[in-house]
Amino acid sequence: MFVSSKHMFFRITGPLLLMSLLATAQQGDDKGVKMDPVVPEKLIPPSPVLTVDQALKTFELAPGFVIEPVAAEPLVDTPVCLDFDPAGRMWVCEMRGYMPDIDGKKESDPQGRIVILEDTNADGKADKRTVFLDKLLLPRAISVFQDGVLFMDEKRLCWIKRKGDSPSGEPQVIDTKIMQGGNVEHKPNGLLANLDNRWYLAKSDRRLKRAGDTWELETSTFRGQWGIARDDYGRLYHNNNSTLLFGDLLAPDLLLGNPDVKMKAKDFTQLGSNRVWPIRVTPAVNRAYIAKAHGFDNDTLDPKTYKLISATAASGMTIYRGTNFPADWQGTAFATEPVCNLVKAIRITEKDGVSKGEHPLDEKEFLASTDERFRPVSAYTAPDGSLYIVDMYHGIIQHNTYMTSYLRKQTLDRGLDAPPYGHGRIYRIRSKMGKLQPVADLTNLHGLDLVRVLTNPNSWQRETAQRLLVERKEAATIPFLEKLAKAGTPVQKIHAFWTLEGMGALKADSLVTSIQTKDAKLQSSALWASTRLDAAELSKLAPALVAASPTDDEVVPYLARALGRVGTPAAFAKLADLLAKKSKVPFVREAAVSGLDQNELAFKEAALKDSKDTALLGWLDQGARDAKSKPAANHLTGEALASFERGKALFHGEAACFGCHGADGDGMPNLGPPLDSSEWVTGNPRNLLNILLHGLTGPITVDGESYSPESDMPALGANPAISDQDLADISTYIRNEWSNKAVPVTLPQAKYQRDATKARGAKPWTAAELGK
C-alpha cells in the first residue's frame, strides 16, 4: 500500500516479489549484504509523538497557503482514505492493526473501522464521530451512497446497505478473488467514482458498475498501486511506489472494446520527475543500507544531506479542481509520499493532447515536515474547495514482510514502534487569499436545483450532484439535463450527457452538438459517450459520426473508436479514410480495432482490400477468430496443464509477480519488463530459472526494446517458502500465458539449475551474463 518492498510501506518494487514469508524479524534481509548504519547518528533527530499543535510547527508549506487540522485523535485513528457523503461529511477508513509492533503481530486481527466525522457547528473542524462499521480487517477503500457503502478490506470487496448512519444488515461480499495474493502492500484499493459512472481501482484490472442493488465487475486496464484520481474529462491518474504520477492519455479503457484482440499500447505517461526534497534526514528506509552496500546513486540517499533523492513510497493523489486555490493551481496534481514526510505538487500542462508534468516550486515541496511520524497517504479536493490531506501518523511505515535488520534497528532506536494505535490527522490546506465554499447538504436538493449543481465550479459539487442524479434516476430531471447537454459550458455539457448515460436516458440528440463542436475535450467526451448508446440510438447518431471532423489529432482515436460500432458502408469508408490520413496519430489503429468488435471481417472486406498494414490486418483477423472461445493454454495437457494452473495461482497470488509485470504480462513502468512476447521467458528455460533463482539487475532488452527497472528483481530462490516445484510452475505458466507458447519447465530442471548455480548465492544476474 504505502511503501515499497525493500523501500517502504504501501508501495512495492521488484519483480516477482517475496510475498509469502511469515512475519519474522529479519525476513527482508538480503543475504550477504552488510546493513551497517549510513546516516551519522548525530544527524538523526528523535521522533517523539507530537501533538497536533506541535506537528503544525514542523511543516514547511508553499507561500500563500495555510494548513490546519480538520480532524485529529481521538476523533480519528490511523486513517488511510476517505469519501465525502452528499452532506460533506467524511467517511474514513481507519486501518487499525497495520504493523501494531515491529513484527506485525495481531495484524490479522480485525481491528479496522469505518467512521463518520462531522462538523456540527460549521467551524471547519470535525467534532462528532460515529462508528459505522468496526471489526474490519485493514480497510483500504470506501465509496458512500445514499443507500449504502461500497468498501474494501484485506480480503473482500463489499457492499452494505445503510439507513442513515447505521448499517442495514450484514456486508454483501461482491468479490474475494481480486483481493487474493500478496500482503497488505499489494491489495487493490481506490474505488474512484469516475465521469462514466464506473468505479475504478488501483492495483487491479477491474472496475465496477452498479446495476440496481447489485454490482458488476468489468475488465479494465491494470493501473497503479496506492491511490487513483481523475480530471474533469474522466482521464485517470495513478502511480507506483517509486513513480509519483502517471497520467492516462485517453479516456479509461477506450482501447479495450474488442476483448478478443491483444494490442500493446502504452496509453499513459509519466508526469514529472520522481525527485523529492525532504526537509529531514531519511534513514528509516531500506534504500539507505542499499546506498551503503552499492555506493550512493540517484535512487538512494544524497551523500551530503542523507536525504532520499527519489520517491520510494508514492501514495494517494488528487488532481486539484476546487475553488479556493488561485487559478494557476487548477489541475495541479498533489501526490503524497509518507517515507519522505511530504506532499508533492506536480503542475500538469497539455499541448496537442499530450500531457507533461513539472515541479513548480524549485527545490522545495508544496508541503514537507521534520516530523518522522507525519505519514501523508491520501489527498482530496474537498467540498469547501480546499485540499484535504490524510495523515496516517504512524511510526512504522514498512511492512514486516520487508523488515530488515537495518530497518528494525532504525525503528527501535527512535521508538517508532509505539504507540501502535490512537493517532491520525486530517488536514486542510487553503489559500490565504481564496474563499472557502459553504458546504451545502446536497441530499436535500432535487430536480432542477440538483441539476444546477452540475454548473458549480467546484469539482466535488458537480461530481456529487451527478452521482445523486444517477442514483435517483428521477424522470423529471431528464429534460433539464438534455437542455444542459446542448446549452452549457463544455464541462457542464460533459456532466449532463454522462449523467444521462448513468440514468439510462442518453439519446443521440444530446450528443450531436458536442460532436460538432470545436472544443477538443468536449468532442472527445461526446464520442466516448456515443460508445455507450444502444443500437437504436447509435443508428440515429450515425450521420453525425460520419460527418464529424476532428478538431485536432487528440480527437482522432475517439472518432475511430466510435465509427467502428456503426457498421455501415459510410462509416467504414470514413474510418478507412481516417486511418489513411491519420495513420501516425497515436492509438488511432488500436481505437479503430477496439470499436470494430464483431465488425472486423466486414470492415476488412469493405475497406482494406489493398492494405499493407500487416499489424492492423493481424488484429482484425485475431478478433474475427473469437479468441474468447479458446481456453488458456489449450495446447497443454496432463501434468503440464496442472503445472500451468498452479503457476497461475502463484503469479497472481503468493509470489505477486503481477505487481511488477502486470496481470496482462505487459510489464509495469519502472518496475518490471514485459513477460508477454519476451525471449527471456520463452527462450532457453535455463535463463528464466536463473533469473527466478537469483534475481536480475540492470537494463534488459525485451523484444527489441530496452527496459531499466528502478530496482533489482529479488531472488525467489532465497525464499524458503518457494519450492523448486513452485519455480517450475511459475515458469510453465508465464511461458504459456498471453501470446506465449513454449515448452513447459519441469521439477528436475528447476532442481538441476538451483544446484548448478548454488555458489552464486543471492547475487543477481545481469542480462550480459545471461547472454553468455
PDB file of N, CA, C and O in Angstrom, residues 52 56 59 61 65-71 82 84 90 119 122-126 320 324-325 366-367 374 380-391 425-431 435-439:
ATOM      1  N   VAL A  52      -0.960  17.816  17.858  1.00  0.00           N
ATOM      2  CA  VAL A  52      -1.272  18.472  16.595  1.00  0.00           C
ATOM      3  C   VAL A  52      -0.636  19.853  16.532  1.00  0.00           C
ATOM      4  O   VAL A  52      -0.072  20.255  15.502  1.00  0.00           O
ATOM      5  N   LEU A  56       2.113  21.024  13.711  1.00  0.00           N
ATOM      6  CA  LEU A  56       1.932  22.153  12.798  1.00  0.00           C
ATOM      7  C   LEU A  56       3.208  22.995  12.680  1.00  0.00           C
ATOM      8  O   LEU A  56       3.478  23.579  11.622  1.00  0.00           O
ATOM      9  N   PHE A  59       5.904  21.900   9.886  1.00  0.00           N
ATOM     10  CA  PHE A  59       5.588  21.961   8.464  1.00  0.00           C
ATOM     11  C   PHE A  59       6.256  23.146   7.768  1.00  0.00           C
ATOM     12  O   PHE A  59       6.332  24.250   8.318  1.00  0.00           O
ATOM     13  N   LEU A  61       5.347  24.927   4.199  1.00  0.00           N
ATOM     14  CA  LEU A  61       4.272  24.939   3.219  1.00  0.00           C
ATOM     15  C   LEU A  61       4.543  26.021   2.176  1.00  0.00           C
ATOM     16  O   LEU A  61       5.139  27.055   2.475  1.00  0.00           O
ATOM     17  N   PHE A  65      -0.238  29.785   1.437  1.00  0.00           N
ATOM     18  CA  PHE A  65      -1.176  28.757   1.877  1.00  0.00           C
ATOM     19  C   PHE A  65      -1.106  28.576   3.390  1.00  0.00           C
ATOM     20  O   PHE A  65      -0.108  28.899   4.034  1.00  0.00           O
ATOM     21  N   VAL A  66      -2.166  28.014   3.929  1.00  0.00           N
ATOM     22  CA  VAL A  66      -2.296  27.734   5.358  1.00  0.00           C
ATOM     23  C   VAL A  66      -2.696  26.281   5.526  1.00  0.00           C
ATOM     24  O   VAL A  66      -3.535  25.766   4.764  1.00  0.00           O
ATOM     25  N   ILE A  67      -2.113  25.608   6.527  1.00  0.00           N
ATOM     26  CA  ILE A  67      -2.515  24.251   6.855  1.00  0.00           C
ATOM     27  C   ILE A  67      -3.130  24.246   8.247  1.00  0.00           C
ATOM     28  O   ILE A  67      -2.619  24.892   9.163  1.00  0.00           O
ATOM     29  N   GLU A  68      -4.234  23.543   8.381  1.00  0.00           N
ATOM     30  CA  GLU A  68      -4.932  23.489   9.660  1.00  0.00           C
ATOM     31  C   GLU A  68      -5.631  22.146   9.801  1.00  0.00           C
ATOM     32  O   GLU A  68      -6.048  21.541   8.802  1.00  0.00           O
ATOM     33  N   PRO A  69      -5.740  21.630  11.026  1.00  0.00           N
ATOM     34  CA  PRO A  69      -6.376  20.323  11.223  1.00  0.00           C
ATOM     35  C   PRO A  69      -7.892  20.430  11.115  1.00  0.00           C
ATOM     36  O   PRO A  69      -8.494  21.388  11.607  1.00  0.00           O
ATOM     37  N   VAL A  70      -8.508  19.469  10.440  1.00  0.00           N
ATOM     38  CA  VAL A  70      -9.966  19.372  10.448  1.00  0.00           C
ATOM     39  C   VAL A  70     -10.426  18.169  11.270  1.00  0.00           C
ATOM     40  O   VAL A  70     -11.580  18.086  11.654  1.00  0.00           O
ATOM     41  N   ALA A  71      -9.493  17.253  11.550  1.00  0.00           N
ATOM     42  CA  ALA A  71      -9.806  16.123  12.419  1.00  0.00           C
ATOM     43  C   ALA A  71      -8.501  15.567  12.962  1.00  0.00           C
ATOM     44  O   ALA A  71      -7.478  15.562  12.276  1.00  0.00           O
ATOM     45  N   LEU A  82     -10.613   8.346   2.581  1.00  0.00           N
ATOM     46  CA  LEU A  82     -11.936   8.809   2.960  1.00  0.00           C
ATOM     47  C   LEU A  82     -12.788   9.059   1.728  1.00  0.00           C
ATOM     48  O   LEU A  82     -12.299   9.087   0.593  1.00  0.00           O
ATOM     49  N   PHE A  84     -16.448  11.655   0.885  1.00  0.00           N
ATOM     50  CA  PHE A  84     -17.406  12.603   1.422  1.00  0.00           C
ATOM     51  C   PHE A  84     -18.817  12.184   1.017  1.00  0.00           C
ATOM     52  O   PHE A  84     -19.056  11.823  -0.142  1.00  0.00           O
ATOM     53  N   MET A  90     -17.149  13.421   6.285  1.00  0.00           N
ATOM     54  CA  MET A  90     -16.089  12.477   5.938  1.00  0.00           C
ATOM     55  C   MET A  90     -16.427  11.078   6.453  1.00  0.00           C
ATOM     56  O   MET A  90     -16.766  10.907   7.624  1.00  0.00           O
ATOM     57  N   ASP A 119     -18.761  17.945  11.164  1.00  0.00           N
ATOM     58  CA  ASP A 119     -18.593  19.291  11.726  1.00  0.00           C
ATOM     59  C   ASP A 119     -19.983  19.833  12.015  1.00  0.00           C
ATOM     60  O   ASP A 119     -20.676  20.323  11.113  1.00  0.00           O
ATOM     61  N   ALA A 122     -20.098  24.069  12.127  1.00  0.00           N
ATOM     62  CA  ALA A 122     -19.603  24.795  10.951  1.00  0.00           C
ATOM     63  C   ALA A 122     -18.390  25.663  11.250  1.00  0.00           C
ATOM     64  O   ALA A 122     -18.216  26.736  10.656  1.00  0.00           O
ATOM     65  N   ASP A 123     -17.498  25.186  12.137  1.00  0.00           N
ATOM     66  CA  ASP A 123     -16.278  25.943  12.413  1.00  0.00           C
ATOM     67  C   ASP A 123     -15.082  25.406  11.636  1.00  0.00           C
ATOM     68  O   ASP A 123     -13.949  25.838  11.844  1.00  0.00           O
ATOM     69  N   GLY A 124     -15.341  24.442  10.734  1.00  0.00           N
ATOM     70  CA  GLY A 124     -14.275  23.897   9.909  1.00  0.00           C
ATOM     71  C   GLY A 124     -13.538  22.732  10.527  1.00  0.00           C
ATOM     72  O   GLY A 124     -12.583  22.224   9.930  1.00  0.00           O
ATOM     73  N   LYS A 125     -13.972  22.269  11.711  1.00  0.00           N
ATOM     74  CA  LYS A 125     -13.332  21.143  12.368  1.00  0.00           C
ATOM     75  C   LYS A 125     -14.369  20.103  12.766  1.00  0.00           C
ATOM     76  O   LYS A 125     -15.455  20.444  13.230  1.00  0.00           O
ATOM     77  N   ALA A 126     -14.032  18.845  12.560  1.00  0.00           N
ATOM     78  CA  ALA A 126     -14.933  17.772  12.955  1.00  0.00           C
ATOM     79  C   ALA A 126     -15.049  17.739  14.475  1.00  0.00           C
ATOM     80  O   ALA A 126     -14.061  17.887  15.192  1.00  0.00           O
ATOM     81  N   TYR A 320      -6.211  18.656  -8.267  1.00  0.00           N
ATOM     82  CA  TYR A 320      -6.968  19.724  -7.619  1.00  0.00           C
ATOM     83  C   TYR A 320      -7.870  20.436  -8.613  1.00  0.00           C
ATOM     84  O   TYR A 320      -7.412  20.949  -9.639  1.00  0.00           O
ATOM     85  N   ASN A 324     -10.845  27.224  -4.027  1.00  0.00           N
ATOM     86  CA  ASN A 324     -10.132  28.042  -3.049  1.00  0.00           C
ATOM     87  C   ASN A 324      -8.760  28.478  -3.534  1.00  0.00           C
ATOM     88  O   ASN A 324      -8.327  29.596  -3.273  1.00  0.00           O
ATOM     89  N   PHE A 325      -8.054  27.622  -4.241  1.00  0.00           N
ATOM     90  CA  PHE A 325      -6.687  27.936  -4.686  1.00  0.00           C
ATOM     91  C   PHE A 325      -6.716  28.941  -5.840  1.00  0.00           C
ATOM     92  O   PHE A 325      -7.700  29.021  -6.579  1.00  0.00           O
ATOM     93  N   PHE A 366       5.621  21.264  -1.906  1.00  0.00           N
ATOM     94  CA  PHE A 366       4.419  22.002  -1.537  1.00  0.00           C
ATOM     95  C   PHE A 366       4.208  21.934  -0.032  1.00  0.00           C
ATOM     96  O   PHE A 366       3.886  22.925   0.612  1.00  0.00           O
ATOM     97  N   LEU A 367       4.388  20.734   0.540  1.00  0.00           N
ATOM     98  CA  LEU A 367       4.287  20.550   1.983  1.00  0.00           C
ATOM     99  C   LEU A 367       5.324  19.524   2.409  1.00  0.00           C
ATOM    100  O   LEU A 367       5.429  18.449   1.801  1.00  0.00           O
ATOM    101  N   PHE A 374       4.846  11.966  10.488  1.00  0.00           N
ATOM    102  CA  PHE A 374       3.888  12.522   9.525  1.00  0.00           C
ATOM    103  C   PHE A 374       3.876  11.622   8.302  1.00  0.00           C
ATOM    104  O   PHE A 374       4.851  11.541   7.565  1.00  0.00           O
ATOM    105  N   TYR A 380      -7.330  14.871  -1.327  1.00  0.00           N
ATOM    106  CA  TYR A 380      -8.665  15.040  -1.907  1.00  0.00           C
ATOM    107  C   TYR A 380      -8.974  16.514  -2.146  1.00  0.00           C
ATOM    108  O   TYR A 380      -8.596  17.375  -1.345  1.00  0.00           O
ATOM    109  N   THR A 381      -9.683  16.796  -3.241  1.00  0.00           N
ATOM    110  CA  THR A 381     -10.331  18.088  -3.409  1.00  0.00           C
ATOM    111  C   THR A 381     -11.599  18.057  -2.569  1.00  0.00           C
ATOM    112  O   THR A 381     -12.433  17.164  -2.720  1.00  0.00           O
ATOM    113  N   ALA A 382     -11.755  19.007  -1.655  1.00  0.00           N
ATOM    114  CA  ALA A 382     -12.789  18.937  -0.622  1.00  0.00           C
ATOM    115  C   ALA A 382     -14.063  19.685  -1.012  1.00  0.00           C
ATOM    116  O   ALA A 382     -14.052  20.525  -1.920  1.00  0.00           O
ATOM    117  N   PRO A 383     -15.160  19.417  -0.311  1.00  0.00           N
ATOM    118  CA  PRO A 383     -16.436  20.102  -0.589  1.00  0.00           C
ATOM    119  C   PRO A 383     -16.357  21.620  -0.483  1.00  0.00           C
ATOM    120  O   PRO A 383     -17.095  22.325  -1.168  1.00  0.00           O
ATOM    121  N   ASP A 384     -15.472  22.133   0.376  1.00  0.00           N
ATOM    122  CA  ASP A 384     -15.372  23.589   0.522  1.00  0.00           C
ATOM    123  C   ASP A 384     -14.381  24.222  -0.449  1.00  0.00           C
ATOM    124  O   ASP A 384     -14.104  25.416  -0.372  1.00  0.00           O
ATOM    125  N   GLY A 385     -13.830  23.396  -1.365  1.00  0.00           N
ATOM    126  CA  GLY A 385     -12.925  23.917  -2.381  1.00  0.00           C
ATOM    127  C   GLY A 385     -11.466  23.904  -1.992  1.00  0.00           C
ATOM    128  O   GLY A 385     -10.609  24.328  -2.772  1.00  0.00           O
ATOM    129  N   SER A 386     -11.135  23.391  -0.800  1.00  0.00           N
ATOM    130  CA  SER A 386      -9.758  23.326  -0.347  1.00  0.00           C
ATOM    131  C   SER A 386      -9.156  21.965  -0.683  1.00  0.00           C
ATOM    132  O   SER A 386      -9.754  21.154  -1.393  1.00  0.00           O
ATOM    133  N   LEU A 387      -7.953  21.713  -0.148  1.00  0.00           N
ATOM    134  CA  LEU A 387      -7.258  20.448  -0.342  1.00  0.00           C
ATOM    135  C   LEU A 387      -7.156  19.739   0.994  1.00  0.00           C
ATOM    136  O   LEU A 387      -6.689  20.327   1.975  1.00  0.00           O
ATOM    137  N   TYR A 388      -7.597  18.477   1.055  1.00  0.00           N
ATOM    138  CA  TYR A 388      -7.506  17.688   2.283  1.00  0.00           C
ATOM    139  C   TYR A 388      -6.365  16.685   2.154  1.00  0.00           C
ATOM    140  O   TYR A 388      -6.193  16.056   1.101  1.00  0.00           O
ATOM    141  N   ILE A 389      -5.608  16.500   3.224  1.00  0.00           N
ATOM    142  CA  ILE A 389      -4.515  15.540   3.289  1.00  0.00           C
ATOM    143  C   ILE A 389      -4.781  14.578   4.448  1.00  0.00           C
ATOM    144  O   ILE A 389      -4.999  15.015   5.588  1.00  0.00           O
ATOM    145  N   VAL A 390      -4.745  13.286   4.168  1.00  0.00           N
ATOM    146  CA  VAL A 390      -4.920  12.264   5.197  1.00  0.00           C
ATOM    147  C   VAL A 390      -3.542  11.860   5.711  1.00  0.00           C
ATOM    148  O   VAL A 390      -2.695  11.400   4.940  1.00  0.00           O
ATOM    149  N   ASP A 391      -3.326  12.034   7.012  1.00  0.00           N
ATOM    150  CA  ASP A 391      -2.062  11.709   7.673  1.00  0.00           C
ATOM    151  C   ASP A 391      -2.286  10.490   8.572  1.00  0.00           C
ATOM    152  O   ASP A 391      -2.936  10.578   9.600  1.00  0.00           O
ATOM    153  N   ARG A 425      -4.407  12.160  11.694  1.00  0.00           N
ATOM    154  CA  ARG A 425      -4.839  13.542  11.448  1.00  0.00           C
ATOM    155  C   ARG A 425      -5.356  13.690  10.019  1.00  0.00           C
ATOM    156  O   ARG A 425      -4.913  12.987   9.112  1.00  0.00           O
ATOM    157  N   ILE A 426      -6.263  14.586   9.832  1.00  0.00           N
ATOM    158  CA  ILE A 426      -6.716  15.002   8.514  1.00  0.00           C
ATOM    159  C   ILE A 426      -6.587  16.519   8.475  1.00  0.00           C
ATOM    160  O   ILE A 426      -7.150  17.225   9.324  1.00  0.00           O
ATOM    161  N   TYR A 427      -5.792  16.991   7.515  1.00  0.00           N
ATOM    162  CA  TYR A 427      -5.506  18.421   7.424  1.00  0.00           C
ATOM    163  C   TYR A 427      -6.215  19.049   6.231  1.00  0.00           C
ATOM    164  O   TYR A 427      -6.458  18.401   5.218  1.00  0.00           O
ATOM    165  N   ARG A 428      -6.497  20.322   6.390  1.00  0.00           N
ATOM    166  CA  ARG A 428      -6.992  21.132   5.276  1.00  0.00           C
ATOM    167  C   ARG A 428      -5.916  22.146   4.906  1.00  0.00           C
ATOM    168  O   ARG A 428      -5.348  22.807   5.778  1.00  0.00           O
ATOM    169  N   ILE A 429      -5.647  22.229   3.608  1.00  0.00           N
ATOM    170  CA  ILE A 429      -4.740  23.266   3.109  1.00  0.00           C
ATOM    171  C   ILE A 429      -5.569  24.229   2.275  1.00  0.00           C
ATOM    172  O   ILE A 429      -6.279  23.811   1.347  1.00  0.00           O
ATOM    173  N   ARG A 430      -5.489  25.504   2.618  1.00  0.00           N
ATOM    174  CA  ARG A 430      -6.271  26.518   1.902  1.00  0.00           C
ATOM    175  C   ARG A 430      -5.386  27.698   1.541  1.00  0.00           C
ATOM    176  O   ARG A 430      -4.357  27.952   2.171  1.00  0.00           O
ATOM    177  N   SER A 431      -5.804  28.398   0.513  1.00  0.00           N
ATOM    178  CA  SER A 431      -5.122  29.620   0.107  1.00  0.00           C
ATOM    179  C   SER A 431      -5.494  30.748   1.061  1.00  0.00           C
ATOM    180  O   SER A 431      -6.660  30.887   1.463  1.00  0.00           O
ATOM    181  N   LYS A 435     -11.476  32.096  -0.938  1.00  0.00           N
ATOM    182  CA  LYS A 435     -12.605  31.869  -0.047  1.00  0.00           C
ATOM    183  C   LYS A 435     -12.941  30.375  -0.005  1.00  0.00           C
ATOM    184  O   LYS A 435     -12.719  29.653  -0.972  1.00  0.00           O
ATOM    185  N   LEU A 436     -13.476  29.945   1.115  1.00  0.00           N
ATOM    186  CA  LEU A 436     -13.979  28.587   1.236  1.00  0.00           C
ATOM    187  C   LEU A 436     -15.463  28.578   0.925  1.00  0.00           C
ATOM    188  O   LEU A 436     -16.207  29.470   1.344  1.00  0.00           O
ATOM    189  N   GLN A 437     -15.889  27.577   0.172  1.00  0.00           N
ATOM    190  CA  GLN A 437     -17.295  27.466  -0.172  1.00  0.00           C
ATOM    191  C   GLN A 437     -18.110  26.948   1.001  1.00  0.00           C
ATOM    192  O   GLN A 437     -17.658  26.034   1.708  1.00  0.00           O
ATOM    193  N   PRO A 438     -19.291  27.501   1.226  1.00  0.00           N
ATOM    194  CA  PRO A 438     -20.186  26.882   2.213  1.00  0.00           C
ATOM    195  C   PRO A 438     -20.520  25.454   1.759  1.00  0.00           C
ATOM    196  O   PRO A 438     -20.722  25.205   0.573  1.00  0.00           O
ATOM    197  N   VAL A 439     -20.551  24.533   2.686  1.00  0.00           N
ATOM    198  CA  VAL A 439     -20.825  23.133   2.355  1.00  0.00           C
ATOM    199  C   VAL A 439     -22.315  22.884   2.515  1.00  0.00           C
ATOM    200  O   VAL A 439     -22.824  22.708   3.628  1.00  0.00           O
TER     201      VAL A 439
END
